Coordinates of C-alpha atoms in Angstrom, one line a residue:
Chain X
Q1 CA -33.4 230.9 117.6
K2 CA -33.7 229.5 121.1
E3 CA -37.0 228.0 122.0
V4 CA -37.0 230.0 125.2
E5 CA -35.3 233.6 125.6
Q6 CA -34.5 235.2 128.8
D7 CA -32.4 238.3 129.4
P8 CA -29.4 237.1 131.6
G9 CA -29.2 240.4 133.2
P10 CA -27.5 241.0 135.7
L11 CA -30.2 242.9 137.5
S12 CA -29.5 244.7 140.6
V13 CA -32.2 246.4 142.8
P14 CA -32.5 247.9 146.3
E15 CA -34.1 246.0 149.1
G16 CA -37.8 246.5 149.0
A17 CA -38.1 247.1 145.2
I18 CA -40.5 245.2 143.0
V19 CA -38.8 242.9 140.6
S20 CA -39.9 241.8 137.2
L21 CA -38.3 238.8 135.4
N22 CA -39.6 237.6 131.9
C23 CA -39.3 235.0 129.4
T24 CA -40.5 234.7 125.8
Y25 CA -41.0 231.5 123.9
S26 CA -41.5 230.3 120.4
N27 CA -43.0 226.7 120.9
S28 CA -46.8 227.0 121.1
A29 CA -47.0 223.4 122.4
F30 CA -45.7 224.5 125.7
Q31 CA -48.3 224.3 128.4
Y32 CA -46.6 224.0 131.7
F33 CA -44.6 226.9 132.9
M34 CA -42.1 227.1 135.9
W35 CA -39.7 229.4 137.5
Y36 CA -36.6 227.9 139.3
R37 CA -34.4 229.6 141.7
Q38 CA -30.6 228.8 141.9
Y39 CA -28.3 230.1 144.5
S40 CA -24.7 230.4 144.0
R41 CA -23.0 226.9 143.6
K42 CA -26.3 225.2 144.3
G43 CA -28.7 223.3 142.0
P44 CA -32.0 224.9 140.8
E45 CA -35.1 224.4 142.9
L46 CA -38.7 224.9 141.8
L47 CA -40.2 228.2 142.9
M48 CA -43.5 228.5 141.0
Y49 CA -45.5 226.4 138.7
T50 CA -48.3 227.5 136.4
Y51 CA -50.4 225.5 134.0
S52 CA -51.6 227.4 130.8
S53 CA -52.4 231.1 131.0
G54 CA -53.2 233.1 134.0
N55 CA -51.7 234.4 137.3
K56 CA -50.6 232.5 140.4
E57 CA -49.5 234.1 143.6
D58 CA -47.4 232.6 146.5
G59 CA -46.5 235.2 149.2
R60 CA -44.4 237.8 147.6
F61 CA -44.2 236.0 144.4
T62 CA -46.5 236.2 141.3
A63 CA -46.1 234.2 138.2
Q64 CA -48.0 235.4 135.1
V65 CA -48.5 233.5 131.7
D66 CA -49.8 235.1 128.6
K67 CA -49.9 232.2 126.0
S68 CA -51.3 234.5 123.4
S69 CA -48.1 236.5 123.4
K70 CA -45.9 233.6 124.4
Y71 CA -44.6 235.6 127.3
I72 CA -44.1 234.7 131.0
S73 CA -43.2 236.8 133.9
L74 CA -42.3 236.4 137.6
F75 CA -42.8 239.4 140.0
I76 CA -41.2 239.7 143.4
R77 CA -42.7 242.2 145.7
D78 CA -40.8 243.6 148.7
S79 CA -37.6 242.1 147.4
Q80 CA -35.0 240.9 150.1
P81 CA -31.3 240.3 150.1
S82 CA -32.1 236.6 150.4
D83 CA -33.8 236.8 147.0
S84 CA -30.4 237.2 145.4
A85 CA -30.1 234.3 143.1
T86 CA -30.4 233.2 139.4
Y87 CA -33.9 232.8 138.3
L88 CA -34.5 230.5 135.5
C89 CA -37.8 230.0 133.6
A90 CA -38.7 226.5 132.4
M91 CA -41.4 225.0 130.4
R92 CA -42.7 221.9 128.7
A93 CA -45.2 220.7 126.4
G94 CA -47.9 218.2 127.4
G95 CA -48.5 214.5 126.2
T96 CA -45.4 212.4 125.5
S97 CA -42.9 215.1 126.5
Y98 CA -43.7 214.5 130.0
G99 CA -40.3 214.8 131.4
K100 CA -38.6 217.2 129.2
L101 CA -38.1 220.8 130.4
T102 CA -36.7 223.6 128.3
F103 CA -34.9 226.2 130.3
G104 CA -34.3 229.8 129.7
Q105 CA -30.7 231.4 130.2
G106 CA -31.4 232.5 133.6
T107 CA -31.5 236.1 135.0
I108 CA -28.9 236.9 137.7
L109 CA -30.6 239.2 140.5
T110 CA -28.9 240.9 143.2
V111 CA -31.0 242.7 146.0
H112 CA -28.7 245.0 147.9
P113 CA -29.6 246.2 151.5
Chain C
D1 CA -34.5 212.3 152.5
A2 CA -30.9 213.1 151.4
G3 CA -32.1 214.4 148.1
V4 CA -30.2 213.8 144.9
I5 CA -26.6 212.9 145.5
Q6 CA -23.8 213.5 143.0
S7 CA -20.2 212.6 143.1
P8 CA -17.7 213.9 142.7
R9 CA -18.3 217.5 143.5
H10 CA -15.4 218.8 141.7
E11 CA -13.3 217.2 139.0
V12 CA -10.1 218.5 137.4
T13 CA -8.7 216.4 134.7
E14 CA -6.6 216.8 131.6
M15 CA -7.6 216.6 128.0
G16 CA -8.1 213.2 126.7
Q17 CA -8.8 211.6 130.2
E18 CA -11.9 209.7 130.8
V19 CA -14.4 211.3 133.2
T20 CA -17.2 209.5 135.0
L21 CA -19.9 211.4 136.9
R22 CA -22.2 209.6 139.3
C23 CA -25.8 210.2 140.5
K24 CA -28.1 208.7 143.1
P25 CA -31.7 209.9 142.6
I26 CA -34.1 210.4 145.3
S27 CA -35.6 206.9 146.2
G28 CA -38.8 206.2 144.4
H29 CA -38.5 208.7 141.5
D30 CA -38.9 207.2 138.1
Y31 CA -37.2 210.0 136.1
L32 CA -33.6 211.0 135.9
F33 CA -32.1 213.8 134.0
W34 CA -28.6 214.8 133.2
Y35 CA -28.0 218.6 132.5
R36 CA -25.0 220.6 131.7
Q37 CA -24.8 224.4 132.7
T38 CA -22.3 226.9 131.3
M39 CA -22.4 230.7 131.3
M40 CA -22.7 230.8 127.6
R41 CA -25.3 228.2 127.0
G42 CA -27.2 228.0 130.3
L43 CA -28.9 224.9 131.5
E44 CA -29.1 222.2 128.7
L45 CA -30.7 218.9 129.1
L46 CA -28.4 216.1 127.9
I47 CA -30.4 213.0 128.4
Y48 CA -33.2 211.6 130.5
F49 CA -34.4 208.2 131.7
N50 CA -37.6 206.9 132.7
N51 CA -37.8 203.6 134.7
N52 CA -34.1 203.2 133.9
V53 CA -34.7 203.4 130.1
P54 CA -33.3 206.2 128.1
I55 CA -36.1 208.3 126.6
D56 CA -34.4 211.2 124.9
D57 CA -30.7 211.6 124.3
S58 CA -31.0 214.3 121.6
G59 CA -29.1 216.6 123.9
M60 CA -25.9 214.5 124.1
P61 CA -23.3 216.7 122.3
E62 CA -21.5 213.8 120.6
D63 CA -20.2 210.3 120.8
R64 CA -17.8 211.1 123.5
F65 CA -20.7 211.4 125.9
S66 CA -22.6 208.3 127.2
A67 CA -25.0 207.7 130.0
K68 CA -26.2 204.7 131.7
M69 CA -28.6 203.8 134.4
P70 CA -28.2 200.2 135.5
N71 CA -30.8 200.3 138.3
A72 CA -33.3 202.7 139.8
S73 CA -30.8 204.2 142.3
F74 CA -27.6 204.9 140.2
S75 CA -26.7 206.6 137.0
T76 CA -23.5 207.6 135.3
L77 CA -22.4 210.1 132.7
K78 CA -19.1 209.3 131.0
I79 CA -17.0 211.6 128.9
Q80 CA -14.3 209.9 126.9
P81 CA -12.1 211.5 125.8
S82 CA -12.6 214.7 127.7
E83 CA -11.9 218.1 125.9
P84 CA -11.6 221.7 127.4
R85 CA -14.9 222.6 126.0
D86 CA -16.6 220.0 128.3
S87 CA -15.7 222.2 131.2
A88 CA -19.0 223.0 132.9
V89 CA -21.3 222.1 135.9
Y90 CA -23.1 218.9 135.4
F91 CA -26.4 218.5 137.2
C92 CA -28.4 215.3 137.9
A93 CA -32.0 215.7 138.7
S94 CA -34.9 213.3 139.4
S95 CA -38.7 213.4 139.5
L96 CA -41.8 211.4 140.1
A97 CA -44.4 211.0 137.5
G98 CA -47.5 212.6 138.6
G99 CA -45.8 214.7 141.2
L100 CA -46.5 218.5 141.5
A101 CA -45.7 220.0 138.1
N102 CA -43.4 216.9 137.7
T103 CA -41.0 218.9 139.8
Q104 CA -37.5 218.0 139.2
Y105 CA -35.1 217.8 142.1
F106 CA -31.6 218.7 141.3
G107 CA -28.4 217.6 142.9
P108 CA -25.6 219.9 144.0
G109 CA -23.8 219.5 140.7
T110 CA -20.4 218.4 139.7
R111 CA -18.0 221.1 138.7
L112 CA -15.8 219.8 135.8
T113 CA -12.7 221.4 134.6
V114 CA -10.8 219.9 131.6
L115 CA -7.4 221.4 131.2

């Protein structure tokens, strides 16, 4: 079993829809949770970052972490064609594993006009 | 800032040949990571360095893979001999300790095809 599970999709939605992307994980040591966005033929770039449980909002994006369920989500409101990309969740433990991130498989999202 | 620089961007080689991928991290960053991405396995961490010292190489698939970081501004990932199953996109990333979320900045990747 992988430490981080993410449905690869693909997910196709119309412009303006609310998108929900999710990951589950098994390692209870994970404390830092991130979402990366990767456009086609580009490297991933950090989109959202959350420490421990709770919600974080940034414009049209909301990240949620539920550590009790080992479940994280990314919501995109009023989705745009420019949001079409692969979204990867990533997480890491604290302490000495400072640098090491574990990524989900990535979900391919297409927003069509 | 130029960001993380990787070369070559594309590499096509034949099975058994040696392949060397190169990376220049963002100036001042003290962590450097090598990843491999495939459709089947997603993004996998191969090895990472802190202050030029390898910290965790548990993701290196086998002895055919080796990585070095001779100085703070240059790293190589070498595959010798290469095999078709090594075909993937290889990313280099760098980060700064204490930076926001220890954000890793990725390069554009090297697309490797082994025939």
